[in-house]
Coordinates of C-alpha atoms and ligand atoms in Angstrom, one line a residue:
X160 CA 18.1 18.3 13.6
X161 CA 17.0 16.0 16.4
X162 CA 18.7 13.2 18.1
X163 CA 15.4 11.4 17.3
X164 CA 15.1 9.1 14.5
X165 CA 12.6 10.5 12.3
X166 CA 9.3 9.4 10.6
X167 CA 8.2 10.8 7.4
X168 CA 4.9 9.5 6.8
X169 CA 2.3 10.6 4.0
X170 CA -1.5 10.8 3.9
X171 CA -3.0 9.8 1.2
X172 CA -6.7 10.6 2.2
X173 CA -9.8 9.9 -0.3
X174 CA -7.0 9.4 -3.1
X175 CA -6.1 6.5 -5.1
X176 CA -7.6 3.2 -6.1
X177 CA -5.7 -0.4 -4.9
X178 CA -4.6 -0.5 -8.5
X179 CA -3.3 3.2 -8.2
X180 CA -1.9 2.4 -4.7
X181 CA -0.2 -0.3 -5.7
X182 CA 1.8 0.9 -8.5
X183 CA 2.3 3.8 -6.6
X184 CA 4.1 1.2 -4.4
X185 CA 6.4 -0.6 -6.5
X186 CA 7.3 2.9 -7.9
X187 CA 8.1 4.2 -4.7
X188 CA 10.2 1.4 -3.1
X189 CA 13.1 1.5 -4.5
X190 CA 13.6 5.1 -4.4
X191 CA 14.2 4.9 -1.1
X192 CA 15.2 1.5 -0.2
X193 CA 18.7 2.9 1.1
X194 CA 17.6 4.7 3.9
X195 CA 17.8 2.9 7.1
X196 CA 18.2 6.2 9.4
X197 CA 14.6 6.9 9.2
X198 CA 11.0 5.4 9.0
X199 CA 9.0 5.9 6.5
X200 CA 5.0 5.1 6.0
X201 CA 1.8 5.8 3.4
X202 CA -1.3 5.5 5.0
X203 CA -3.6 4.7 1.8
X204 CA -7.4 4.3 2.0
X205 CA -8.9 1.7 3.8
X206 CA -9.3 -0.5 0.1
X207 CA -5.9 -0.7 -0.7
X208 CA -4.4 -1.6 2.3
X209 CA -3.8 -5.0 1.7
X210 CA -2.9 -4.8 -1.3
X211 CA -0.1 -2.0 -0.3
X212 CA 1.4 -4.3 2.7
X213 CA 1.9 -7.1 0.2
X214 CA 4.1 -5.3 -1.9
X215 CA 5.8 -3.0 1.1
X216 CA 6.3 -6.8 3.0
X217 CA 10.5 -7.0 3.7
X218 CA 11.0 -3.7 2.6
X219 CA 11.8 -0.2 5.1
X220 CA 8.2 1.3 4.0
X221 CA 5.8 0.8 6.6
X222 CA 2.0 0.8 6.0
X223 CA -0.7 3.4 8.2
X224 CA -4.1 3.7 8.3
X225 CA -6.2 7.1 8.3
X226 CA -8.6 6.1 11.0
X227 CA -9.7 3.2 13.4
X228 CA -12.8 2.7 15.4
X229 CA -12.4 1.8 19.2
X230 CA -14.5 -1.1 19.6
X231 CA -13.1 -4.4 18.9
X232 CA -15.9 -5.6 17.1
X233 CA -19.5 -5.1 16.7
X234 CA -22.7 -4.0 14.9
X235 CA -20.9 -0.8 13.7
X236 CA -21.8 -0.7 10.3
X237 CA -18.9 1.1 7.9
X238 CA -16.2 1.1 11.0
X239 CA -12.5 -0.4 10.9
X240 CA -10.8 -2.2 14.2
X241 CA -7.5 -2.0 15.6
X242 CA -7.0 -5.7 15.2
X243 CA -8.1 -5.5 11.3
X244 CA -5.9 -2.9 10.7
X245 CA -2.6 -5.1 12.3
X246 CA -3.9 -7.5 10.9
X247 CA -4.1 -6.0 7.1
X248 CA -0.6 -5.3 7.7
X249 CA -0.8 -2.0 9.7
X250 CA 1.8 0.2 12.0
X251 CA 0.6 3.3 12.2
X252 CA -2.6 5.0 12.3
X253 CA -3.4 8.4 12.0
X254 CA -6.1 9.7 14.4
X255 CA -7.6 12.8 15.2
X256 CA -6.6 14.3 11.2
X257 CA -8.0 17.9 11.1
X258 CA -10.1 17.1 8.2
X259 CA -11.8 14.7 10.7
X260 CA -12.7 17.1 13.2
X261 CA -13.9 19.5 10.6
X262 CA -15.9 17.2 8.4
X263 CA -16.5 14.4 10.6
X264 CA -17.3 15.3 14.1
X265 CA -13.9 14.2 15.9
X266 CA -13.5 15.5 18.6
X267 CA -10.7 15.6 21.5
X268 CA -12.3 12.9 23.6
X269 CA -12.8 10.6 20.5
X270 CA -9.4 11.2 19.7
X271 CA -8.3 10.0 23.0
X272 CA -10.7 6.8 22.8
X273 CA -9.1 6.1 19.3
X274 CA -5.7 6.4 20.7
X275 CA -6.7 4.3 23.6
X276 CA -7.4 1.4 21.3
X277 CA -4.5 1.5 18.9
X278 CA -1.6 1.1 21.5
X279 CA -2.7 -2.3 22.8
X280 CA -2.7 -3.8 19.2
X281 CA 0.8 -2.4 18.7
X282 CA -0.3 0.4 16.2
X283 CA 1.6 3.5 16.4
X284 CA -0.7 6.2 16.5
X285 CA -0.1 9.8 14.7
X286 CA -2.4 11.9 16.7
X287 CA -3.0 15.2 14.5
X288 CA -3.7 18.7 16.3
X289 CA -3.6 22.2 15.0
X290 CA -5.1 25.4 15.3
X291 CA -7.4 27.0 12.6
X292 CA -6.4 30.3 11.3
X293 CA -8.9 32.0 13.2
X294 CA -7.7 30.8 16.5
X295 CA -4.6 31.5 15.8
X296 CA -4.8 35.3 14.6
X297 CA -7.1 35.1 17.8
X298 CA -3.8 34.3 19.9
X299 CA -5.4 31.2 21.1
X300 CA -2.4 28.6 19.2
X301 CA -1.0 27.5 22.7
X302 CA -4.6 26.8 24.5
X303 CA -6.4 25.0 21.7
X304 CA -2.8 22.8 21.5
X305 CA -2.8 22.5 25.1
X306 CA -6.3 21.2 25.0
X307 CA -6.1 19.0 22.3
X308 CA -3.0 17.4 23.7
X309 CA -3.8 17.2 27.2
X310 CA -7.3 15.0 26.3
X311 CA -5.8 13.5 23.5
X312 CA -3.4 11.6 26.0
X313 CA -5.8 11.6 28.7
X314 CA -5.8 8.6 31.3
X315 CA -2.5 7.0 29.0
X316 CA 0.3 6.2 31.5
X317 CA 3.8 6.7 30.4
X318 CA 5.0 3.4 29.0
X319 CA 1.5 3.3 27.0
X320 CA 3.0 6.1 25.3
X321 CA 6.5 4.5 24.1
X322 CA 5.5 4.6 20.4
X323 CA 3.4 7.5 20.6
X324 CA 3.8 10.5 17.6
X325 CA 2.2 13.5 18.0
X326 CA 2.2 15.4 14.7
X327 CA 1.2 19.5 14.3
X328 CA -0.3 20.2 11.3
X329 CA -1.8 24.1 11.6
X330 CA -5.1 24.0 9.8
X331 CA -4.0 26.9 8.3
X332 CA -1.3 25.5 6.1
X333 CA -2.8 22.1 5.1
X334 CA -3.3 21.9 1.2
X335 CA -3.3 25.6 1.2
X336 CA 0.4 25.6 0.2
X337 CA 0.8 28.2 2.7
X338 CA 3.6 26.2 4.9
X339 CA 4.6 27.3 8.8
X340 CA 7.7 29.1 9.1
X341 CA 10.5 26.4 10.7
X342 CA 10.5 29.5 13.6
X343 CA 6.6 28.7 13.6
X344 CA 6.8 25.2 13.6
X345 CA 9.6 25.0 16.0
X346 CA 7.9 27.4 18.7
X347 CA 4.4 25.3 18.7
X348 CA 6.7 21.7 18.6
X349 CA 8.6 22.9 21.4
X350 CA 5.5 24.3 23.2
X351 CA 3.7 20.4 22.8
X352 CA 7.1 18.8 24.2
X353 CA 7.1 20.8 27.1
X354 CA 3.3 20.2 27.6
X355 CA 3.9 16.4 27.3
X356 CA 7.1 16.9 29.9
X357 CA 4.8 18.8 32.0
X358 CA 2.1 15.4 31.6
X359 CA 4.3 12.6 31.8
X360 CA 7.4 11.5 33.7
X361 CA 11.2 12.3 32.6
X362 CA 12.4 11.0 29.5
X363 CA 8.9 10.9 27.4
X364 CA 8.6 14.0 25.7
X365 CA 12.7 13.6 25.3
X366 CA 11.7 10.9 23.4
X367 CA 8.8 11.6 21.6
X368 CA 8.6 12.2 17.9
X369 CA 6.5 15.3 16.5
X370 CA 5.9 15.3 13.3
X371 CA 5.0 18.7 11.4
X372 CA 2.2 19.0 8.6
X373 CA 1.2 21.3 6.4
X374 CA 2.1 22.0 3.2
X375 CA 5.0 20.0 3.2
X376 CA 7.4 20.2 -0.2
X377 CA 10.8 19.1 -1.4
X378 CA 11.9 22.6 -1.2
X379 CA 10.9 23.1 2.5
X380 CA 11.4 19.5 4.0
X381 CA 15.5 20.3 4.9
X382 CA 14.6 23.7 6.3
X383 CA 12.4 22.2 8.4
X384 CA 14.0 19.3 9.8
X385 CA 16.7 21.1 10.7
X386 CA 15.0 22.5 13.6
X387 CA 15.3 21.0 17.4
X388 CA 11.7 19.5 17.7
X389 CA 10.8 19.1 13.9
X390 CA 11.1 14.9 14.2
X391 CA 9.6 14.4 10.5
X392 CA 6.5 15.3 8.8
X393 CA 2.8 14.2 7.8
X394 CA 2.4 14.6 4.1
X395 CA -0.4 15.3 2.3
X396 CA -0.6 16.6 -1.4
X397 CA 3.0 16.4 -1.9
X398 CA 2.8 12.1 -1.0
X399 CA 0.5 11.0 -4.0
X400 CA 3.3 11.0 -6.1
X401 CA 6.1 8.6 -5.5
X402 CA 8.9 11.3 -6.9
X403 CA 8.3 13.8 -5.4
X404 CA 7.2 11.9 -1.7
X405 CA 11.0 10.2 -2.2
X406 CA 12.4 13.5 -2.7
X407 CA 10.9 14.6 0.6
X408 CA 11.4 11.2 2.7
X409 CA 15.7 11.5 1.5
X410 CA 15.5 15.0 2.7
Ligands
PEP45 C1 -2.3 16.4 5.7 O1 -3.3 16.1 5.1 O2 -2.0 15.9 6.7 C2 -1.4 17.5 5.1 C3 -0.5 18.0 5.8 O3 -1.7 17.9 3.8 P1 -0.8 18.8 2.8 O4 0.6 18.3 2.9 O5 -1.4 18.6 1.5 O6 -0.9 20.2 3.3

């Protein structure tokens, strides 16, 4: 367990109409209106965000996107701005998700240009990286993290990075239902927060939360919060029904 507080935040990716997001909502609310120890976020699809913020408004939920563009505005046809996700109600937004590097051509530098943009609208970001199971049966885990993390944050200086969540989600383990092991988890979390120590002065990487993903249950949340690094977790599957997300959010 970590002196941090901790985020549990779930991803609700190409899943749920506004209608479906929004009673998913009001379901979900007061299930876990009594926690004030720990933040708590959905990122729905783009179409229901404002609908979602209205009803999370006043309460301890907080609302995420899945993806920004950089560019404030423009002739980018199909993109979202940081300012239109604050101002639909945003916190958080996930960048740099695995299933956008492997579907979508993200790639560590566009990571970093997303991340860029976020912080100065006051979104949080969640910046995703993990190693496919290839790399890491290759014994490359540490050097593709290392990668991803070092560009991801590139040319950020440390009180740009106040907010900051970095969250490991092995490709591996996402919606396979094959989880990490906590002694896996632990070992790459603690391997990022020494990376980031390594980056940035004293006192960041103490403070930074790192999120695990992957696969994430209510029979495996508690085992894995438990460990030093684990600061919360990015939820997938398990988040598109309000149940079984509460169960994992009052670990
Ligand atoms: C995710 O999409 O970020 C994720 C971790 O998915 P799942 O929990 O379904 O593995």
């Amino acid at each position: 367990m970590s002196a941090r507080r901790s985020l549990i935040a779930g991803n609700w990716k190409m899943y749920k109409t506004s209608a479906e997001a929004a009673d998913f909502a009001r379901r979900f609310v007061p299930l876990v209106s009594g926690l004030a120890d720990r933040d708590i976020m959905i990122a729905p699809p783009f179409t229901a965000l404002e609908t979602v913020a209205g009803i999370l408004k006043g309460t301890n939920v907080a609302l995420g996107a899945q993806n920004l563009f950089w560019e404030a505005e423009g002739a980018f046809t199909a993109e979202i701005s940081p300012k239109m996700l604050a101002a639909a109600g945003c916190r958080y937004v996930i960048i740099g998700h695995s299933e956008r590097r492997q579907f979508f051509g993200e790639t560590n530098d566009t990571v970093n240009r997303r991340v860029r943009a976020a912080l100065p609208v006051g979104l949080i970001p969640v910046m995703c990286v993990g190693e496919t199971e290839q790399e890491r049966e290759a014994g490359q885990t540490f050097s593709v993290l290392d990668k991803q993390v070092r560009k991801g944050l590139k040319n950020l200086v440390a009180n740009e990075l106040g907010t900051l969540v970095i969250a490991y989600e092995p490709v591996w383990a996402i919606g396979t239902g094959k989880t990490a092991t906590k002694e896996q988890a632990q070992t790459a979390h603690q391997f990022i927060r020494s990376l980031v120590a390594n980056l940035f002065p004293a006192g960041v990487a103490a403070a930074m939360r790192i999120l695990y993903g992957g696969s994430v249950k209510p029979e495996n949340i508690s085992e894995l919060m438990a460990m030093d690094d684990i600061d919360g977790a990015l939820v997938g599957g398990a988040s598109l029904n309000p149940e079984s997300f509460a169960k994992i959010v009052c670990y």
